């Protein structure tokens, strides 16, 4: 099990290499189809559908993974190009009708200036523990987005790991507790279980606004994705697609922009219009 002393080592490592073992196992193909992933999917789609310009428009899905969001975006009429550093993800996404998928890195997009009406970063910022890399990725997103277009970035809450290890009962394990406590302070998520997650950065809700501003993306607006609902004991029962699901989504939407609730949400979407 890695120790907190390895944080410095991770920070200087090539981050893509550090995360590839986790993603090569193929979990992204159906991660968003059940449980907390299903809630993340439904809420992310709900927010994006209200914010994106009407189709057809060109959308760049950076770190789009296996294409879970690209699939519905293409079905909604958007022209979707997906960029991801994992060959397995590009292979899966490229097989979706209407989705063009290529290998690439959010920090160096091989795209023309102002070519898209919206650029999504729904994952890359999780895996860039260096602040400079995250701001570079946001600058690249701004560069390839046309004036008046949107940049949307997802981040994981600084406190998600703490609540997750508590809910799973793993916080009682001394090593997990030590790593989790350090993560609350540093934001760097040290992987302690190869099946749970990989090297990541967990943002304080205010930190992403400052990163957007440094990348020239201000003012930024934030939306809590799950709010506190990902922690419900009977969460999956609320997601069976009946009237309880509708009520849950309505409730989470009604407080999605309440700042005092941002930190309890597992994910946050931050949005800015490119000037
Ligand atoms: C948790 S997955 C999210 C996938 C998808 N966007 C979604 O919302 O379900 C994070 C994705 O970010 C990608 N990623 C990691 N580092 C990246 C980087 N530097 N540039 C672009 N994508 C990156 C990973 O390969 C992975 O597909």
PDB file of C-alpha atoms and ligand atoms in Angstrom:
ATOM      1  CA  UNK A   1       0.000   0.000   0.000  1.00  0.00           C
ATOM      2  CA  UNK A   2       1.471   3.399  -0.974  1.00  0.00           C
ATOM      3  CA  UNK A   3       2.220   5.771   1.884  1.00  0.00           C
ATOM      4  CA  UNK A   4       1.689   9.502   2.205  1.00  0.00           C
ATOM      5  CA  UNK A   5       5.452   9.987   1.730  1.00  0.00           C
ATOM      6  CA  UNK A   6       5.026   9.085  -1.928  1.00  0.00           C
ATOM      7  CA  UNK A   7       2.894  12.139  -2.697  1.00  0.00           C
ATOM      8  CA  UNK A   8       5.903  14.133  -3.904  1.00  0.00           C
ATOM      9  CA  UNK A   9       6.992  11.244  -6.108  1.00  0.00           C
ATOM     10  CA  UNK A  10       3.524  11.061  -7.693  1.00  0.00           C
ATOM     11  CA  UNK A  11       3.478  14.797  -8.330  1.00  0.00           C
ATOM     12  CA  UNK A  12       6.575  14.579 -10.500  1.00  0.00           C
ATOM     13  CA  UNK A  13       5.503  11.421 -12.335  1.00  0.00           C
ATOM     14  CA  UNK A  14       3.962  11.251 -15.759  1.00  0.00           C
ATOM     15  CA  UNK A  15       0.334  11.262 -14.660  1.00  0.00           C
ATOM     16  CA  UNK A  16      -1.099   9.348 -17.625  1.00  0.00           C
ATOM     17  CA  UNK A  17       1.234   6.422 -16.912  1.00  0.00           C
ATOM     18  CA  UNK A  18       0.181   6.523 -13.252  1.00  0.00           C
ATOM     19  CA  UNK A  19      -3.521   6.081 -14.053  1.00  0.00           C
ATOM     20  CA  UNK A  20      -3.397   3.763 -17.061  1.00  0.00           C
ATOM     21  CA  UNK A  21      -3.410   0.490 -15.075  1.00  0.00           C
ATOM     22  CA  UNK A  22      -6.741   1.465 -13.513  1.00  0.00           C
ATOM     23  CA  UNK A  23      -8.474   2.524 -16.733  1.00  0.00           C
ATOM     24  CA  UNK A  24      -7.071  -0.354 -18.816  1.00  0.00           C
ATOM     25  CA  UNK A  25      -9.316  -2.681 -16.808  1.00  0.00           C
ATOM     26  CA  UNK A  26     -12.323  -1.272 -18.688  1.00  0.00           C
ATOM     27  CA  UNK A  27     -14.444  -0.023 -15.769  1.00  0.00           C
ATOM     28  CA  UNK A  28     -15.484   3.167 -17.574  1.00  0.00           C
ATOM     29  CA  UNK A  29     -17.724   1.292 -20.018  1.00  0.00           C
ATOM     30  CA  UNK A  30     -20.491   0.758 -17.439  1.00  0.00           C
ATOM     31  CA  UNK A  31     -19.393   2.801 -14.400  1.00  0.00           C
ATOM     32  CA  UNK A  32     -22.205   5.313 -14.907  1.00  0.00           C
ATOM     33  CA  UNK A  33     -24.970   2.769 -15.400  1.00  0.00           C
ATOM     34  CA  UNK A  34     -25.604   1.758 -11.764  1.00  0.00           C
ATOM     35  CA  UNK A  35     -25.683   3.193  -8.229  1.00  0.00           C
ATOM     36  CA  UNK A  36     -23.806   6.390  -7.551  1.00  0.00           C
ATOM     37  CA  UNK A  37     -22.520   6.383 -11.142  1.00  0.00           C
ATOM     38  CA  UNK A  38     -26.116   6.382 -12.394  1.00  0.00           C
ATOM     39  CA  UNK A  39     -26.883   9.439 -10.245  1.00  0.00           C
ATOM     40  CA  UNK A  40     -23.729  11.180 -11.550  1.00  0.00           C
ATOM     41  CA  UNK A  41     -24.791  10.380 -15.133  1.00  0.00           C
ATOM     42  CA  UNK A  42     -28.405  11.535 -14.792  1.00  0.00           C
ATOM     43  CA  UNK A  43     -27.480  14.763 -13.028  1.00  0.00           C
ATOM     44  CA  UNK A  44     -24.570  15.599 -15.377  1.00  0.00           C
ATOM     45  CA  UNK A  45     -26.830  15.067 -18.390  1.00  0.00           C
ATOM     46  CA  UNK A  46     -29.590  17.123 -16.768  1.00  0.00           C
ATOM     47  CA  UNK A  47     -27.272  20.107 -16.198  1.00  0.00           C
ATOM     48  CA  UNK A  48     -25.617  19.856 -19.625  1.00  0.00           C
ATOM     49  CA  UNK A  49     -28.910  19.607 -21.493  1.00  0.00           C
ATOM     50  CA  UNK A  50     -30.006  22.898 -19.927  1.00  0.00           C
ATOM     51  CA  UNK A  51     -26.707  24.678 -20.623  1.00  0.00           C
ATOM     52  CA  UNK A  52     -25.492  23.531 -24.028  1.00  0.00           C
ATOM     53  CA  UNK A  53     -26.434  25.504 -27.130  1.00  0.00           C
ATOM     54  CA  UNK A  54     -29.123  23.816 -29.202  1.00  0.00           C
ATOM     55  CA  UNK A  55     -27.783  21.208 -31.610  1.00  0.00           C
ATOM     56  CA  UNK A  56     -26.365  20.803 -34.134  1.00  0.00           C
ATOM     57  CA  UNK A  57     -23.227  22.288 -32.593  1.00  0.00           C
ATOM     58  CA  UNK A  58     -19.672  21.013 -32.333  1.00  0.00           C
ATOM     59  CA  UNK A  59     -18.802  19.565 -28.908  1.00  0.00           C
ATOM     60  CA  UNK A  60     -15.304  18.491 -27.861  1.00  0.00           C
ATOM     61  CA  UNK A  61     -15.457  15.848 -25.104  1.00  0.00           C
ATOM     62  CA  UNK A  62     -11.973  15.926 -23.568  1.00  0.00           C
ATOM     63  CA  UNK A  63     -11.287  12.937 -21.322  1.00  0.00           C
ATOM     64  CA  UNK A  64     -14.549  11.532 -22.609  1.00  0.00           C
ATOM     65  CA  UNK A  65     -13.619   8.011 -21.544  1.00  0.00           C
ATOM     66  CA  UNK A  66     -15.579   5.200 -23.177  1.00  0.00           C
ATOM     67  CA  UNK A  67     -18.098   7.734 -24.545  1.00  0.00           C
ATOM     68  CA  UNK A  68     -20.917   7.484 -22.013  1.00  0.00           C
ATOM     69  CA  UNK A  69     -21.785  11.181 -22.426  1.00  0.00           C
ATOM     70  CA  UNK A  70     -20.694  11.332 -26.075  1.00  0.00           C
ATOM     71  CA  UNK A  71     -23.356   8.722 -26.879  1.00  0.00           C
ATOM     72  CA  UNK A  72     -26.349  10.789 -25.733  1.00  0.00           C
ATOM     73  CA  UNK A  73     -24.803  14.012 -27.051  1.00  0.00           C
ATOM     74  CA  UNK A  74     -24.531  12.488 -30.525  1.00  0.00           C
ATOM     75  CA  UNK A  75     -28.084  11.139 -30.228  1.00  0.00           C
ATOM     76  CA  UNK A  76     -29.228  14.676 -29.279  1.00  0.00           C
ATOM     77  CA  UNK A  77     -27.792  15.959 -32.566  1.00  0.00           C
ATOM     78  CA  UNK A  78     -24.369  17.297 -31.552  1.00  0.00           C
ATOM     79  CA  UNK A  79     -21.263  16.692 -33.641  1.00  0.00           C
ATOM     80  CA  UNK A  80     -19.036  15.071 -31.010  1.00  0.00           C
ATOM     81  CA  UNK A  81     -15.297  14.630 -31.078  1.00  0.00           C
ATOM     82  CA  UNK A  82     -13.863  12.774 -28.082  1.00  0.00           C
ATOM     83  CA  UNK A  83     -10.229  13.005 -26.954  1.00  0.00           C
ATOM     84  CA  UNK A  84      -8.772  10.600 -24.395  1.00  0.00           C
ATOM     85  CA  UNK A  85      -5.279   9.276 -23.624  1.00  0.00           C
ATOM     86  CA  UNK A  86      -6.456   5.682 -23.059  1.00  0.00           C
ATOM     87  CA  UNK A  87      -6.474   3.572 -26.255  1.00  0.00           C
ATOM     88  CA  UNK A  88      -9.198   1.295 -24.821  1.00  0.00           C
ATOM     89  CA  UNK A  89     -11.501   4.290 -24.252  1.00  0.00           C
ATOM     90  CA  UNK A  90     -10.870   5.663 -27.741  1.00  0.00           C
ATOM     91  CA  UNK A  91     -11.641   2.248 -29.214  1.00  0.00           C
ATOM     92  CA  UNK A  92     -14.979   2.015 -27.347  1.00  0.00           C
ATOM     93  CA  UNK A  93     -16.026   5.608 -28.019  1.00  0.00           C
ATOM     94  CA  UNK A  94     -15.035   5.430 -31.683  1.00  0.00           C
ATOM     95  CA  UNK A  95     -17.538   2.599 -32.171  1.00  0.00           C
ATOM     96  CA  UNK A  96     -20.480   4.854 -31.143  1.00  0.00           C
ATOM     97  CA  UNK A  97     -22.520   6.158 -34.079  1.00  0.00           C
ATOM     98  CA  UNK A  98     -21.815   9.836 -34.695  1.00  0.00           C
ATOM     99  CA  UNK A  99     -18.797  10.026 -32.365  1.00  0.00           C
ATOM    100  CA  UNK A 100     -15.279  10.665 -33.629  1.00  0.00           C
ATOM    101  CA  UNK A 101     -12.674   9.561 -31.073  1.00  0.00           C
ATOM    102  CA  UNK A 102      -8.943  10.254 -31.014  1.00  0.00           C
ATOM    103  CA  UNK A 103      -6.031   9.792 -28.643  1.00  0.00           C
ATOM    104  CA  UNK A 104      -4.887  12.972 -26.934  1.00  0.00           C
ATOM    105  CA  UNK A 105      -4.089  14.898 -23.770  1.00  0.00           C
ATOM    106  CA  UNK A 106      -6.117  17.789 -22.311  1.00  0.00           C
ATOM    107  CA  UNK A 107      -2.871  19.740 -21.809  1.00  0.00           C
ATOM    108  CA  UNK A 108      -1.988  19.756 -25.512  1.00  0.00           C
ATOM    109  CA  UNK A 109      -5.095  19.565 -27.668  1.00  0.00           C
ATOM    110  CA  UNK A 110      -4.453  18.936 -31.341  1.00  0.00           C
ATOM    111  CA  UNK A 111      -7.416  21.122 -32.334  1.00  0.00           C
ATOM    112  CA  UNK A 112      -7.832  24.444 -34.151  1.00  0.00           C
ATOM    113  CA  UNK A 113      -8.620  27.644 -32.248  1.00  0.00           C
ATOM    114  CA  UNK A 114     -12.323  28.433 -31.694  1.00  0.00           C
ATOM    115  CA  UNK A 115     -13.452  25.216 -33.408  1.00  0.00           C
ATOM    116  CA  UNK A 116     -16.146  24.122 -30.906  1.00  0.00           C
ATOM    117  CA  UNK A 117     -19.309  25.604 -29.411  1.00  0.00           C
ATOM    118  CA  UNK A 118     -18.690  23.647 -26.207  1.00  0.00           C
ATOM    119  CA  UNK A 119     -15.703  21.894 -24.672  1.00  0.00           C
ATOM    120  CA  UNK A 120     -16.261  19.396 -21.877  1.00  0.00           C
ATOM    121  CA  UNK A 121     -13.603  18.313 -19.402  1.00  0.00           C
ATOM    122  CA  UNK A 122     -15.535  15.647 -17.502  1.00  0.00           C
ATOM    123  CA  UNK A 123     -12.604  13.823 -15.966  1.00  0.00           C
ATOM    124  CA  UNK A 124      -9.171  15.150 -16.963  1.00  0.00           C
ATOM    125  CA  UNK A 125      -8.939  17.578 -14.033  1.00  0.00           C
ATOM    126  CA  UNK A 126      -9.360  14.633 -11.636  1.00  0.00           C
ATOM    127  CA  UNK A 127      -6.081  13.206 -12.855  1.00  0.00           C
ATOM    128  CA  UNK A 128      -3.852  16.287 -12.969  1.00  0.00           C
ATOM    129  CA  UNK A 129      -2.475  16.685  -9.421  1.00  0.00           C
ATOM    130  CA  UNK A 130      -0.301  19.656 -10.482  1.00  0.00           C
ATOM    131  CA  UNK A 131      -2.241  22.941 -10.474  1.00  0.00           C
ATOM    132  CA  UNK A 132      -0.213  24.217 -13.444  1.00  0.00           C
ATOM    133  CA  UNK A 133      -1.350  21.225 -15.508  1.00  0.00           C
ATOM    134  CA  UNK A 134      -5.008  21.850 -14.624  1.00  0.00           C
ATOM    135  CA  UNK A 135      -4.788  25.517 -15.613  1.00  0.00           C
ATOM    136  CA  UNK A 136      -3.033  24.523 -18.858  1.00  0.00           C
ATOM    137  CA  UNK A 137      -5.880  22.085 -19.633  1.00  0.00           C
ATOM    138  CA  UNK A 138      -8.462  24.819 -18.969  1.00  0.00           C
ATOM    139  CA  UNK A 139      -6.533  27.295 -21.182  1.00  0.00           C
ATOM    140  CA  UNK A 140      -6.494  24.722 -23.952  1.00  0.00           C
ATOM    141  CA  UNK A 141     -10.259  24.216 -23.572  1.00  0.00           C
ATOM    142  CA  UNK A 142     -10.777  27.985 -23.800  1.00  0.00           C
ATOM    143  CA  UNK A 143      -8.540  28.224 -26.876  1.00  0.00           C
ATOM    144  CA  UNK A 144     -10.451  25.616 -28.886  1.00  0.00           C
ATOM    145  CA  UNK A 145     -13.883  27.012 -27.922  1.00  0.00           C
ATOM    146  CA  UNK A 146     -15.470  29.771 -29.999  1.00  0.00           C
ATOM    147  CA  UNK A 147     -16.343  33.102 -28.310  1.00  0.00           C
ATOM    148  CA  UNK A 148     -19.783  32.721 -26.758  1.00  0.00           C
ATOM    149  CA  UNK A 149     -19.223  28.961 -26.397  1.00  0.00           C
ATOM    150  CA  UNK A 150     -19.006  27.030 -23.131  1.00  0.00           C
ATOM    151  CA  UNK A 151     -16.232  25.350 -21.195  1.00  0.00           C
ATOM    152  CA  UNK A 152     -17.593  22.838 -18.673  1.00  0.00           C
ATOM    153  CA  UNK A 153     -15.298  21.054 -16.225  1.00  0.00           C
ATOM    154  CA  UNK A 154     -16.085  18.365 -13.674  1.00  0.00           C
ATOM    155  CA  UNK A 155     -14.164  18.119 -10.420  1.00  0.00           C
ATOM    156  CA  UNK A 156     -14.336  15.692  -7.505  1.00  0.00           C
ATOM    157  CA  UNK A 157     -14.967  17.198  -4.091  1.00  0.00           C
ATOM    158  CA  UNK A 158     -12.079  17.447  -1.630  1.00  0.00           C
ATOM    159  CA  UNK A 159     -14.281  15.622   0.889  1.00  0.00           C
ATOM    160  CA  UNK A 160     -15.689  12.862  -1.329  1.00  0.00           C
ATOM    161  CA  UNK A 161     -12.989  10.378  -0.372  1.00  0.00           C
ATOM    162  CA  UNK A 162     -13.507  10.978   3.333  1.00  0.00           C
ATOM    163  CA  UNK A 163     -17.246  10.311   3.121  1.00  0.00           C
ATOM    164  CA  UNK A 164     -16.723   7.425   0.731  1.00  0.00           C
ATOM    165  CA  UNK A 165     -14.307   5.606   3.031  1.00  0.00           C
ATOM    166  CA  UNK A 166     -16.682   6.197   5.950  1.00  0.00           C
ATOM    167  CA  UNK A 167     -19.698   4.832   4.033  1.00  0.00           C
ATOM    168  CA  UNK A 168     -17.705   1.801   2.899  1.00  0.00           C
ATOM    169  CA  UNK A 169     -16.406   1.189   6.434  1.00  0.00           C
ATOM    170  CA  UNK A 170     -12.837   1.459   5.129  1.00  0.00           C
ATOM    171  CA  UNK A 171     -12.033   4.500   7.304  1.00  0.00           C
ATOM    172  CA  UNK A 172     -11.617   2.116  10.224  1.00  0.00           C
ATOM    173  CA  UNK A 173      -8.494   0.644   8.554  1.00  0.00           C
ATOM    174  CA  UNK A 174      -5.482   2.554   9.934  1.00  0.00           C
ATOM    175  CA  UNK A 175      -3.652   2.923   6.586  1.00  0.00           C
ATOM    176  CA  UNK A 176      -6.793   3.998   4.738  1.00  0.00           C
ATOM    177  CA  UNK A 177      -7.590   6.485   7.492  1.00  0.00           C
ATOM    178  CA  UNK A 178      -4.068   7.968   7.371  1.00  0.00           C
ATOM    179  CA  UNK A 179      -4.187   8.338   3.573  1.00  0.00           C
ATOM    180  CA  UNK A 180      -7.730   9.742   3.631  1.00  0.00           C
ATOM    181  CA  UNK A 181      -6.888  12.279   6.337  1.00  0.00           C
ATOM    182  CA  UNK A 182      -3.893  13.463   4.281  1.00  0.00           C
ATOM    183  CA  UNK A 183      -6.085  13.745   1.180  1.00  0.00           C
ATOM    184  CA  UNK A 184      -8.456  16.151   2.960  1.00  0.00           C
ATOM    185  CA  UNK A 185      -5.459  18.441   3.544  1.00  0.00           C
ATOM    186  CA  UNK A 186      -3.556  18.067   0.243  1.00  0.00           C
ATOM    187  CA  UNK A 187      -6.313  17.148  -2.226  1.00  0.00           C
ATOM    188  CA  UNK A 188      -4.098  14.401  -3.669  1.00  0.00           C
ATOM    189  CA  UNK A 189      -5.871  11.044  -3.652  1.00  0.00           C
ATOM    190  CA  UNK A 190      -3.369   8.261  -3.081  1.00  0.00           C
ATOM    191  CA  UNK A 191      -4.801   5.036  -4.499  1.00  0.00           C
ATOM    192  CA  UNK A 192      -5.100   2.532  -1.641  1.00  0.00           C
ATOM    193  CA  UNK A 193      -7.276  -0.045  -3.416  1.00  0.00           C
ATOM    194  CA  UNK A 194      -6.739  -0.802  -7.112  1.00  0.00           C
ATOM    195  CA  UNK A 195     -10.466  -1.484  -7.598  1.00  0.00           C
ATOM    196  CA  UNK A 196     -11.708   1.775  -6.052  1.00  0.00           C
ATOM    197  CA  UNK A 197      -9.838   4.585  -7.844  1.00  0.00           C
ATOM    198  CA  UNK A 198      -6.476   5.738  -9.078  1.00  0.00           C
ATOM    199  CA  UNK A 199      -4.186   8.752  -8.583  1.00  0.00           C
ATOM    200  CA  UNK A 200      -6.424  11.813  -8.507  1.00  0.00           C
ATOM    201  CA  UNK A 201      -6.828  15.372  -7.320  1.00  0.00           C
ATOM    202  CA  UNK A 202      -9.880  16.317  -5.237  1.00  0.00           C
ATOM    203  CA  UNK A 203     -10.793  20.031  -5.412  1.00  0.00           C
ATOM    204  CA  UNK A 204     -12.021  22.394  -2.745  1.00  0.00           C
ATOM    205  CA  UNK A 205     -15.154  23.946  -4.345  1.00  0.00           C
ATOM    206  CA  UNK A 206     -13.564  27.422  -4.399  1.00  0.00           C
ATOM    207  CA  UNK A 207     -10.283  26.214  -5.896  1.00  0.00           C
ATOM    208  CA  UNK A 208     -11.761  25.412  -9.306  1.00  0.00           C
ATOM    209  CA  UNK A 209     -13.157  28.949  -9.635  1.00  0.00           C
ATOM    210  CA  UNK A 210      -9.641  30.339  -9.130  1.00  0.00           C
ATOM    211  CA  UNK A 211      -8.244  27.876 -11.686  1.00  0.00           C
ATOM    212  CA  UNK A 212     -10.885  28.945 -14.222  1.00  0.00           C
ATOM    213  CA  UNK A 213     -10.012  32.604 -13.592  1.00  0.00           C
ATOM    214  CA  UNK A 214      -6.282  31.948 -14.061  1.00  0.00           C
ATOM    215  CA  UNK A 215      -7.077  30.270 -17.383  1.00  0.00           C
ATOM    216  CA  UNK A 216      -8.995  33.407 -18.462  1.00  0.00           C
ATOM    217  CA  UNK A 217     -12.382  31.756 -17.830  1.00  0.00           C
ATOM    218  CA  UNK A 218     -14.291  34.131 -15.572  1.00  0.00           C
ATOM    219  CA  UNK A 219     -16.872  34.491 -14.244  1.00  0.00           C
ATOM    220  CA  UNK A 220     -17.538  30.814 -13.605  1.00  0.00           C
ATOM    221  CA  UNK A 221     -20.774  29.227 -12.396  1.00  0.00           C
ATOM    222  CA  UNK A 222     -20.916  26.050 -10.299  1.00  0.00           C
ATOM    223  CA  UNK A 223     -23.458  23.219 -10.150  1.00  0.00           C
ATOM    224  CA  UNK A 224     -23.424  20.455  -7.552  1.00  0.00           C
ATOM    225  CA  UNK A 225     -23.909  17.189  -9.455  1.00  0.00           C
ATOM    226  CA  UNK A 226     -25.190  14.785  -6.792  1.00  0.00           C
ATOM    227  CA  UNK A 227     -25.566  17.124  -3.819  1.00  0.00           C
ATOM    228  CA  UNK A 228     -25.802  14.931  -0.717  1.00  0.00           C
ATOM    229  CA  UNK A 229     -27.917  12.268  -2.465  1.00  0.00           C
ATOM    230  CA  UNK A 230     -24.964   9.980  -3.321  1.00  0.00           C
ATOM    231  CA  UNK A 231     -24.685   9.231   0.414  1.00  0.00           C
ATOM    232  CA  UNK A 232     -28.281   7.997   0.891  1.00  0.00           C
ATOM    233  CA  UNK A 233     -28.390   4.528   2.452  1.00  0.00           C
ATOM    234  CA  UNK A 234     -31.182   3.552   0.009  1.00  0.00           C
ATOM    235  CA  UNK A 235     -29.725   5.517  -2.923  1.00  0.00           C
ATOM    236  CA  UNK A 236     -30.175   2.738  -5.482  1.00  0.00           C
ATOM    237  CA  UNK A 237     -33.856   2.367  -4.540  1.00  0.00           C
ATOM    238  CA  UNK A 238     -34.332   6.036  -5.450  1.00  0.00           C
ATOM    239  CA  UNK A 239     -32.806   5.429  -8.903  1.00  0.00           C
ATOM    240  CA  UNK A 240     -35.112   2.737 -10.222  1.00  0.00           C
ATOM    241  CA  UNK A 241     -36.687   5.095 -12.754  1.00  0.00           C
ATOM    242  CA  UNK A 242     -40.039   5.626 -11.017  1.00  0.00           C
ATOM    243  CA  UNK A 243     -41.577   8.747  -9.479  1.00  0.00           C
ATOM    244  CA  UNK A 244     -38.998   8.601  -6.672  1.00  0.00           C
ATOM    245  CA  UNK A 245     -36.222   9.119  -9.250  1.00  0.00           C
ATOM    246  CA  UNK A 246     -38.038  12.122 -10.712  1.00  0.00           C
ATOM    247  CA  UNK A 247     -38.513  13.554  -7.204  1.00  0.00           C
ATOM    248  CA  UNK A 248     -34.859  12.962  -6.310  1.00  0.00           C
ATOM    249  CA  UNK A 249     -33.595  14.657  -9.472  1.00  0.00           C
ATOM    250  CA  UNK A 250     -36.002  17.578  -8.926  1.00  0.00           C
ATOM    251  CA  UNK A 251     -34.806  17.977  -5.332  1.00  0.00           C
ATOM    252  CA  UNK A 252     -31.103  17.865  -6.177  1.00  0.00           C
ATOM    253  CA  UNK A 253     -31.677  20.310  -9.065  1.00  0.00           C
ATOM    254  CA  UNK A 254     -33.515  22.746  -6.767  1.00  0.00           C
ATOM    255  CA  UNK A 255     -30.347  23.283  -4.665  1.00  0.00           C
ATOM    256  CA  UNK A 256     -27.693  22.637  -7.328  1.00  0.00           C
ATOM    257  CA  UNK A 257     -26.334  26.207  -7.111  1.00  0.00           C
ATOM    258  CA  UNK A 258     -26.416  26.533  -3.310  1.00  0.00           C
ATOM    259  CA  UNK A 259     -22.763  27.214  -2.321  1.00  0.00           C
ATOM    260  CA  UNK A 260     -23.139  25.837   1.223  1.00  0.00           C
ATOM    261  CA  UNK A 261     -23.888  22.414  -0.314  1.00  0.00           C
ATOM    262  CA  UNK A 262     -21.070  22.284  -2.902  1.00  0.00           C
ATOM    263  CA  UNK A 263     -18.558  20.454  -0.683  1.00  0.00           C
ATOM    264  CA  UNK A 264     -20.881  17.545   0.176  1.00  0.00           C
ATOM    265  CA  UNK A 265     -21.510  16.773  -3.486  1.00  0.00           C
ATOM    266  CA  UNK A 266     -19.238  14.100  -4.888  1.00  0.00           C
ATOM    267  CA  UNK A 267     -18.824  16.053  -8.145  1.00  0.00           C
ATOM    268  CA  UNK A 268     -19.092  19.695  -9.141  1.00  0.00           C
ATOM    269  CA  UNK A 269     -19.574  21.088 -12.647  1.00  0.00           C
ATOM    270  CA  UNK A 270     -17.990  24.480 -13.280  1.00  0.00           C
ATOM    271  CA  UNK A 271     -19.039  26.414 -16.363  1.00  0.00           C
ATOM    272  CA  UNK A 272     -17.846  29.561 -18.115  1.00  0.00           C
ATOM    273  CA  UNK A 273     -18.721  31.330 -21.342  1.00  0.00           C
ATOM    274  CA  UNK A 274     -15.659  31.990 -23.512  1.00  0.00           C
ATOM    275  CA  UNK A 275     -15.153  35.668 -24.302  1.00  0.00           C
TER     276      UNK A 275
HETATM  277  C1  LIG B   1     -13.424   9.171 -14.564  1.00  0.00           C
HETATM  278  S1  LIG B   1     -13.108   9.121 -16.287  1.00  0.00           S
HETATM  279  C2  LIG B   1     -14.474  10.104 -16.911  1.00  0.00           C
HETATM  280  C3  LIG B   1     -14.926   9.683 -18.273  1.00  0.00           C
HETATM  281  C4  LIG B   1     -16.155  10.442 -18.811  1.00  0.00           C
HETATM  282  N1  LIG B   1     -15.812  11.802 -19.196  1.00  0.00           N
HETATM  283  C5  LIG B   1     -17.273  10.472 -17.819  1.00  0.00           C
HETATM  284  O1  LIG B   1     -17.654  11.560 -17.364  1.00  0.00           O
HETATM  285  O2  LIG B   1     -17.771   9.401 -17.461  1.00  0.00           O
HETATM  286  C6  LIG B   1     -11.729  10.236 -16.504  1.00  0.00           C
HETATM  287  C7  LIG B   1     -11.212  10.262 -17.926  1.00  0.00           C
HETATM  288  O3  LIG B   1     -10.189  11.272 -18.039  1.00  0.00           O
HETATM  289  C8  LIG B   1      -9.193  10.761 -18.890  1.00  0.00           C
HETATM  290  N2  LIG B   1      -7.951  11.512 -18.660  1.00  0.00           N
HETATM  291  C9  LIG B   1      -7.077  11.378 -17.661  1.00  0.00           C
HETATM  292  N3  LIG B   1      -6.058  12.232 -17.799  1.00  0.00           N
HETATM  293  C10 LIG B   1      -6.299  12.943 -18.929  1.00  0.00           C
HETATM  294  C11 LIG B   1      -5.615  13.959 -19.639  1.00  0.00           C
HETATM  295  N4  LIG B   1      -4.441  14.446 -19.200  1.00  0.00           N
HETATM  296  N5  LIG B   1      -6.158  14.428 -20.778  1.00  0.00           N
HETATM  297  C12 LIG B   1      -7.351  13.955 -21.221  1.00  0.00           C
HETATM  298  N6  LIG B   1      -8.030  12.996 -20.596  1.00  0.00           N
HETATM  299  C13 LIG B   1      -7.523  12.481 -19.475  1.00  0.00           C
HETATM  300  C14 LIG B   1      -9.110   9.288 -18.525  1.00  0.00           C
HETATM  301  O4  LIG B   1      -8.471   8.521 -19.504  1.00  0.00           O
HETATM  302  C15 LIG B   1     -10.581   8.949 -18.357  1.00  0.00           C
HETATM  303  O5  LIG B   1     -11.141   8.520 -19.561  1.00  0.00           O
END
